[in-house]
Amino acid sequence: GLMANFRLWSRTLTPTEVEDLYFKNIVPANQIIYLDFNNNVLDSSGNGNNGTASGSPAYSSDVPTIVRSSAGTRTTAGARTAA
């Protein structure tokens, strides 16, 4: 399967925090790891929890990205993913 990114927190996020992350890109506290799959599995959270690639992952930039606006959610090309 394809993944655009991976994030992990040390606690359960509240519904408001999830909405803020999704719609406003406000990152809640206590994030442990954030992998954006920008041709690697390096932790972008600043915590140094880098991943280890296994099985020759393929990175792609031609899959849809979610664009959020007050008018609704739509998809456009350009997300980075690892397969």
Short mmCIF file of N, CA, C and O in Angstrom, two decimals:
data_model
loop_
_atom_site.label_atom_id
_atom_site.label_comp_id
_atom_site.label_asym_id
_atom_site.label_seq_id
_atom_site.Cartn_x
_atom_site.Cartn_y
_atom_site.Cartn_z
N GLY A 1 0.81 -1.18 0.00
CA GLY A 1 0.00 0.00 0.00
C GLY A 1 0.86 1.25 0.00
O GLY A 1 2.06 1.20 0.10
N LEU A 2 0.20 2.37 -0.15
CA LEU A 2 0.88 3.66 -0.17
C LEU A 2 0.61 4.43 1.10
O LEU A 2 -0.49 4.36 1.65
N MET A 3 1.60 5.15 1.56
CA MET A 3 1.45 6.01 2.73
C MET A 3 2.03 7.37 2.40
O MET A 3 3.12 7.46 1.85
N ALA A 4 1.32 8.44 2.74
CA ALA A 4 1.82 9.79 2.51
C ALA A 4 2.78 10.20 3.63
O ALA A 4 3.74 10.91 3.39
N ASN A 5 2.49 9.78 4.87
CA ASN A 5 3.36 10.06 6.01
C ASN A 5 2.92 9.19 7.17
O ASN A 5 1.92 8.50 7.10
N PHE A 6 3.71 9.24 8.24
CA PHE A 6 3.41 8.47 9.45
C PHE A 6 3.77 9.32 10.66
O PHE A 6 4.86 9.88 10.72
N ARG A 7 2.83 9.43 11.59
CA ARG A 7 3.07 10.18 12.84
C ARG A 7 2.63 9.32 14.01
O ARG A 7 1.66 8.59 13.92
N LEU A 8 3.34 9.47 15.14
CA LEU A 8 3.00 8.74 16.36
C LEU A 8 3.16 9.67 17.55
O LEU A 8 4.13 10.42 17.63
N TRP A 9 2.18 9.62 18.44
CA TRP A 9 2.23 10.42 19.67
C TRP A 9 2.31 9.51 20.88
O TRP A 9 1.94 8.35 20.81
N SER A 10 2.73 10.07 22.00
CA SER A 10 2.85 9.30 23.25
C SER A 10 1.53 9.28 24.02
O SER A 10 1.49 8.80 25.14
N ARG A 11 0.49 9.80 23.41
CA ARG A 11 -0.82 9.85 24.07
C ARG A 11 -1.91 9.86 23.01
O ARG A 11 -1.64 10.04 21.82
N THR A 12 -3.13 9.68 23.44
CA THR A 12 -4.28 9.77 22.54
C THR A 12 -4.60 11.23 22.27
O THR A 12 -4.67 12.04 23.20
N LEU A 13 -4.77 11.57 21.00
CA LEU A 13 -5.14 12.94 20.64
C LEU A 13 -6.63 13.17 20.84
O LEU A 13 -7.43 12.26 20.64
N THR A 14 -6.98 14.38 21.21
CA THR A 14 -8.40 14.72 21.35
C THR A 14 -8.98 14.95 19.95
O THR A 14 -8.23 15.21 18.99
N PRO A 15 -10.29 14.87 19.80
CA PRO A 15 -10.90 15.16 18.49
C PRO A 15 -10.53 16.54 17.97
O PRO A 15 -10.28 16.72 16.77
N THR A 16 -10.44 17.53 18.84
CA THR A 16 -10.06 18.89 18.42
C THR A 16 -8.63 18.92 17.91
O THR A 16 -8.34 19.58 16.91
N GLU A 17 -7.71 18.20 18.57
CA GLU A 17 -6.32 18.14 18.11
C GLU A 17 -6.22 17.49 16.73
O GLU A 17 -5.44 17.94 15.88
N VAL A 18 -7.00 16.44 16.51
CA VAL A 18 -6.99 15.77 15.21
C VAL A 18 -7.49 16.73 14.13
O VAL A 18 -6.89 16.85 13.05
N GLU A 19 -8.56 17.45 14.40
CA GLU A 19 -9.09 18.43 13.44
C GLU A 19 -8.08 19.54 13.18
O GLU A 19 -7.89 19.94 12.02
N ASP A 20 -7.43 20.04 14.24
CA ASP A 20 -6.44 21.09 14.07
C ASP A 20 -5.26 20.61 13.23
O ASP A 20 -4.74 21.35 12.39
N LEU A 21 -4.82 19.38 13.43
CA LEU A 21 -3.73 18.81 12.64
C LEU A 21 -4.14 18.68 11.18
O LEU A 21 -3.43 19.07 10.27
N TYR A 22 -5.33 18.15 10.95
CA TYR A 22 -5.80 17.87 9.60
C TYR A 22 -6.12 19.15 8.82
O TYR A 22 -5.71 19.31 7.68
N PHE A 23 -6.83 20.07 9.44
CA PHE A 23 -7.29 21.25 8.73
C PHE A 23 -6.37 22.46 8.86
O PHE A 23 -6.33 23.31 7.97
N LYS A 24 -5.62 22.58 9.95
CA LYS A 24 -4.79 23.76 10.18
C LYS A 24 -3.30 23.46 10.25
O LYS A 24 -2.49 24.36 10.42
N ASN A 25 -2.93 22.17 10.18
CA ASN A 25 -1.55 21.72 10.29
C ASN A 25 -0.90 22.18 11.61
O ASN A 25 0.28 22.51 11.65
N ILE A 26 -1.70 22.22 12.68
CA ILE A 26 -1.18 22.50 14.02
C ILE A 26 -0.81 21.17 14.66
O ILE A 26 -1.68 20.32 14.88
N VAL A 27 0.46 20.96 14.94
CA VAL A 27 0.94 19.68 15.45
C VAL A 27 0.82 19.65 16.98
O VAL A 27 1.43 20.46 17.66
N PRO A 28 0.02 18.70 17.51
CA PRO A 28 -0.12 18.59 18.97
C PRO A 28 1.19 18.20 19.65
O PRO A 28 2.09 17.62 19.03
N ALA A 29 1.28 18.51 20.94
CA ALA A 29 2.47 18.18 21.74
C ALA A 29 2.63 16.67 21.90
O ALA A 29 1.69 15.91 21.70
N ASN A 30 3.81 16.26 22.27
CA ASN A 30 4.16 14.87 22.57
C ASN A 30 4.24 13.97 21.35
O ASN A 30 4.05 12.76 21.43
N GLN A 31 4.57 14.55 20.18
CA GLN A 31 4.78 13.73 18.99
C GLN A 31 6.09 12.99 19.16
O GLN A 31 7.12 13.57 19.53
N ILE A 32 6.10 11.69 18.90
CA ILE A 32 7.29 10.86 19.07
C ILE A 32 8.08 10.76 17.76
O ILE A 32 9.30 10.84 17.75
N ILE A 33 7.35 10.60 16.64
CA ILE A 33 8.00 10.42 15.35
C ILE A 33 7.10 10.96 14.25
O ILE A 33 5.89 10.92 14.35
N TYR A 34 7.75 11.51 13.21
CA TYR A 34 7.04 11.96 12.01
C TYR A 34 7.90 11.60 10.80
O TYR A 34 8.98 12.14 10.61
N LEU A 35 7.43 10.64 10.03
CA LEU A 35 8.12 10.24 8.81
C LEU A 35 7.34 10.82 7.64
O LEU A 35 6.17 10.49 7.44
N ASP A 36 7.98 11.71 6.86
CA ASP A 36 7.28 12.29 5.71
C ASP A 36 7.63 11.58 4.40
O ASP A 36 7.12 11.93 3.35
N PHE A 37 8.46 10.55 4.48
CA PHE A 37 8.84 9.73 3.32
C PHE A 37 9.36 10.57 2.16
O PHE A 37 9.03 10.34 1.01
N ASN A 38 10.19 11.56 2.46
CA ASN A 38 10.81 12.40 1.44
C ASN A 38 12.06 11.69 0.92
O ASN A 38 13.18 12.11 1.16
N ASN A 39 11.83 10.55 0.26
CA ASN A 39 12.90 9.68 -0.27
C ASN A 39 13.77 9.09 0.83
O ASN A 39 14.92 8.72 0.59
N ASN A 40 13.23 9.02 2.06
CA ASN A 40 13.96 8.42 3.17
C ASN A 40 12.98 8.13 4.30
O ASN A 40 11.80 8.42 4.19
N VAL A 41 13.49 7.56 5.38
CA VAL A 41 12.66 7.29 6.57
C VAL A 41 13.27 7.99 7.79
O VAL A 41 13.35 7.44 8.88
N LEU A 42 13.68 9.25 7.58
CA LEU A 42 14.23 10.05 8.65
C LEU A 42 13.12 10.74 9.43
O LEU A 42 12.13 11.20 8.86
N ASP A 43 13.28 10.82 10.73
CA ASP A 43 12.30 11.43 11.63
C ASP A 43 12.34 12.95 11.48
O ASP A 43 13.35 13.58 11.79
N SER A 44 11.24 13.54 11.02
CA SER A 44 11.16 14.99 10.85
C SER A 44 10.62 15.70 12.08
O SER A 44 10.44 16.90 12.07
N SER A 45 10.37 14.95 13.18
CA SER A 45 9.83 15.57 14.39
C SER A 45 10.92 16.27 15.21
O SER A 45 10.61 17.03 16.11
N GLY A 46 12.17 15.97 14.91
CA GLY A 46 13.26 16.53 15.68
C GLY A 46 13.69 15.64 16.84
O GLY A 46 14.60 15.98 17.59
N ASN A 47 13.04 14.48 16.99
CA ASN A 47 13.36 13.58 18.10
C ASN A 47 14.41 12.52 17.75
O ASN A 47 14.84 11.78 18.63
N GLY A 48 14.80 12.43 16.48
CA GLY A 48 15.85 11.50 16.09
C GLY A 48 15.43 10.04 16.04
O GLY A 48 16.28 9.16 16.10
N ASN A 49 14.14 9.76 15.95
CA ASN A 49 13.65 8.37 15.88
C ASN A 49 13.55 7.92 14.42
O ASN A 49 12.47 7.64 13.91
N ASN A 50 14.69 7.85 13.75
CA ASN A 50 14.72 7.50 12.34
C ASN A 50 14.31 6.05 12.13
O ASN A 50 14.56 5.18 12.96
N GLY A 51 13.67 5.81 10.98
CA GLY A 51 13.28 4.46 10.61
C GLY A 51 14.41 3.76 9.88
O GLY A 51 15.45 4.36 9.58
N THR A 52 14.21 2.50 9.58
CA THR A 52 15.14 1.71 8.78
C THR A 52 14.37 1.13 7.62
O THR A 52 13.41 0.38 7.82
N ALA A 53 14.75 1.49 6.40
CA ALA A 53 14.07 0.99 5.21
C ALA A 53 14.34 -0.50 5.05
O ALA A 53 15.44 -0.97 5.30
N SER A 54 13.31 -1.23 4.68
CA SER A 54 13.43 -2.67 4.50
C SER A 54 12.64 -3.08 3.26
O SER A 54 11.56 -2.56 3.01
N GLY A 55 13.19 -4.00 2.50
CA GLY A 55 12.46 -4.50 1.34
C GLY A 55 12.46 -3.56 0.15
O GLY A 55 11.56 -3.60 -0.67
N SER A 56 13.44 -2.69 0.02
CA SER A 56 13.57 -1.77 -1.11
C SER A 56 12.32 -0.95 -1.37
O SER A 56 11.64 -1.11 -2.37
N PRO A 57 11.96 -0.04 -0.45
CA PRO A 57 10.76 0.78 -0.66
C PRO A 57 10.90 1.66 -1.90
O PRO A 57 12.00 2.09 -2.23
N ALA A 58 9.79 1.87 -2.58
CA ALA A 58 9.75 2.75 -3.75
C ALA A 58 9.06 4.04 -3.35
O ALA A 58 7.96 4.00 -2.80
N TYR A 59 9.69 5.17 -3.61
CA TYR A 59 9.11 6.47 -3.28
C TYR A 59 8.50 7.06 -4.55
O TYR A 59 9.04 6.92 -5.63
N SER A 60 7.37 7.71 -4.40
CA SER A 60 6.65 8.26 -5.55
C SER A 60 6.16 9.66 -5.22
O SER A 60 5.85 9.97 -4.08
N SER A 61 6.05 10.49 -6.23
CA SER A 61 5.50 11.84 -6.03
C SER A 61 4.26 12.07 -6.88
O SER A 61 3.78 13.18 -6.97
N ASP A 62 3.72 11.01 -7.47
CA ASP A 62 2.59 11.20 -8.38
C ASP A 62 1.27 10.66 -7.83
O ASP A 62 0.38 10.30 -8.57
N VAL A 63 1.14 10.62 -6.52
CA VAL A 63 -0.12 10.20 -5.91
C VAL A 63 -0.85 11.41 -5.35
O VAL A 63 -0.24 12.45 -5.11
N PRO A 64 -2.15 11.33 -5.14
CA PRO A 64 -2.92 12.51 -4.70
C PRO A 64 -2.51 13.02 -3.33
O PRO A 64 -2.09 12.28 -2.46
N THR A 65 -2.63 14.31 -3.17
CA THR A 65 -2.44 15.00 -1.90
C THR A 65 -3.79 15.59 -1.53
O THR A 65 -4.54 16.00 -2.40
N ILE A 66 -4.10 15.65 -0.27
CA ILE A 66 -5.35 16.24 0.18
C ILE A 66 -5.15 17.73 0.37
O ILE A 66 -4.23 18.16 1.04
N VAL A 67 -6.00 18.50 -0.25
CA VAL A 67 -5.98 19.96 -0.11
C VAL A 67 -7.22 20.35 0.67
O VAL A 67 -8.33 20.00 0.32
N ARG A 68 -7.02 21.07 1.77
CA ARG A 68 -8.13 21.44 2.63
C ARG A 68 -8.41 22.92 2.52
O ARG A 68 -7.50 23.73 2.49
N SER A 69 -9.68 23.25 2.47
CA SER A 69 -10.07 24.66 2.44
C SER A 69 -11.45 24.78 3.07
O SER A 69 -12.12 23.79 3.33
N SER A 70 -11.87 26.00 3.27
CA SER A 70 -13.21 26.21 3.84
C SER A 70 -14.30 25.73 2.89
O SER A 70 -15.41 25.47 3.30
N ALA A 71 -13.97 25.59 1.61
CA ALA A 71 -14.94 25.13 0.62
C ALA A 71 -15.07 23.61 0.59
O ALA A 71 -15.91 23.06 -0.09
N GLY A 72 -14.21 22.91 1.32
CA GLY A 72 -14.26 21.45 1.34
C GLY A 72 -12.91 20.83 1.09
O GLY A 72 -11.90 21.52 0.98
N THR A 73 -12.88 19.53 0.96
CA THR A 73 -11.64 18.78 0.77
C THR A 73 -11.61 18.23 -0.66
O THR A 73 -12.60 17.72 -1.14
N ARG A 74 -10.47 18.36 -1.31
CA ARG A 74 -10.30 17.79 -2.64
C ARG A 74 -8.90 17.21 -2.74
O ARG A 74 -8.07 17.44 -1.88
N THR A 75 -8.63 16.46 -3.79
CA THR A 75 -7.31 15.88 -3.96
C THR A 75 -6.63 16.47 -5.19
O THR A 75 -7.27 16.81 -6.17
N THR A 76 -5.32 16.58 -5.11
CA THR A 76 -4.49 17.02 -6.24
C THR A 76 -3.24 16.16 -6.24
O THR A 76 -2.95 15.45 -5.28
N ALA A 77 -2.49 16.21 -7.31
CA ALA A 77 -1.26 15.40 -7.41
C ALA A 77 -0.15 16.01 -6.57
O ALA A 77 -0.14 17.21 -6.32
N GLY A 78 0.79 15.17 -6.13
CA GLY A 78 2.00 15.69 -5.54
C GLY A 78 2.42 15.18 -4.18
O GLY A 78 3.43 15.62 -3.67
N ALA A 79 1.74 14.26 -3.56
CA ALA A 79 2.16 13.75 -2.25
C ALA A 79 3.35 12.82 -2.39
O ALA A 79 3.47 12.12 -3.38
N ARG A 80 4.21 12.80 -1.40
CA ARG A 80 5.31 11.84 -1.36
C ARG A 80 4.82 10.60 -0.62
O ARG A 80 4.21 10.70 0.43
N THR A 81 5.10 9.44 -1.17
CA THR A 81 4.67 8.21 -0.51
C THR A 81 5.77 7.16 -0.60
O THR A 81 6.64 7.23 -1.45
N ALA A 82 5.68 6.20 0.27
CA ALA A 82 6.56 5.03 0.22
C ALA A 82 5.65 3.82 0.05
O ALA A 82 4.63 3.72 0.70
N ALA A 83 6.01 2.93 -0.83
CA ALA A 83 5.20 1.74 -1.06
C ALA A 83 5.87 0.55 -0.41
O ALA A 83 7.03 0.50 -0.24
#
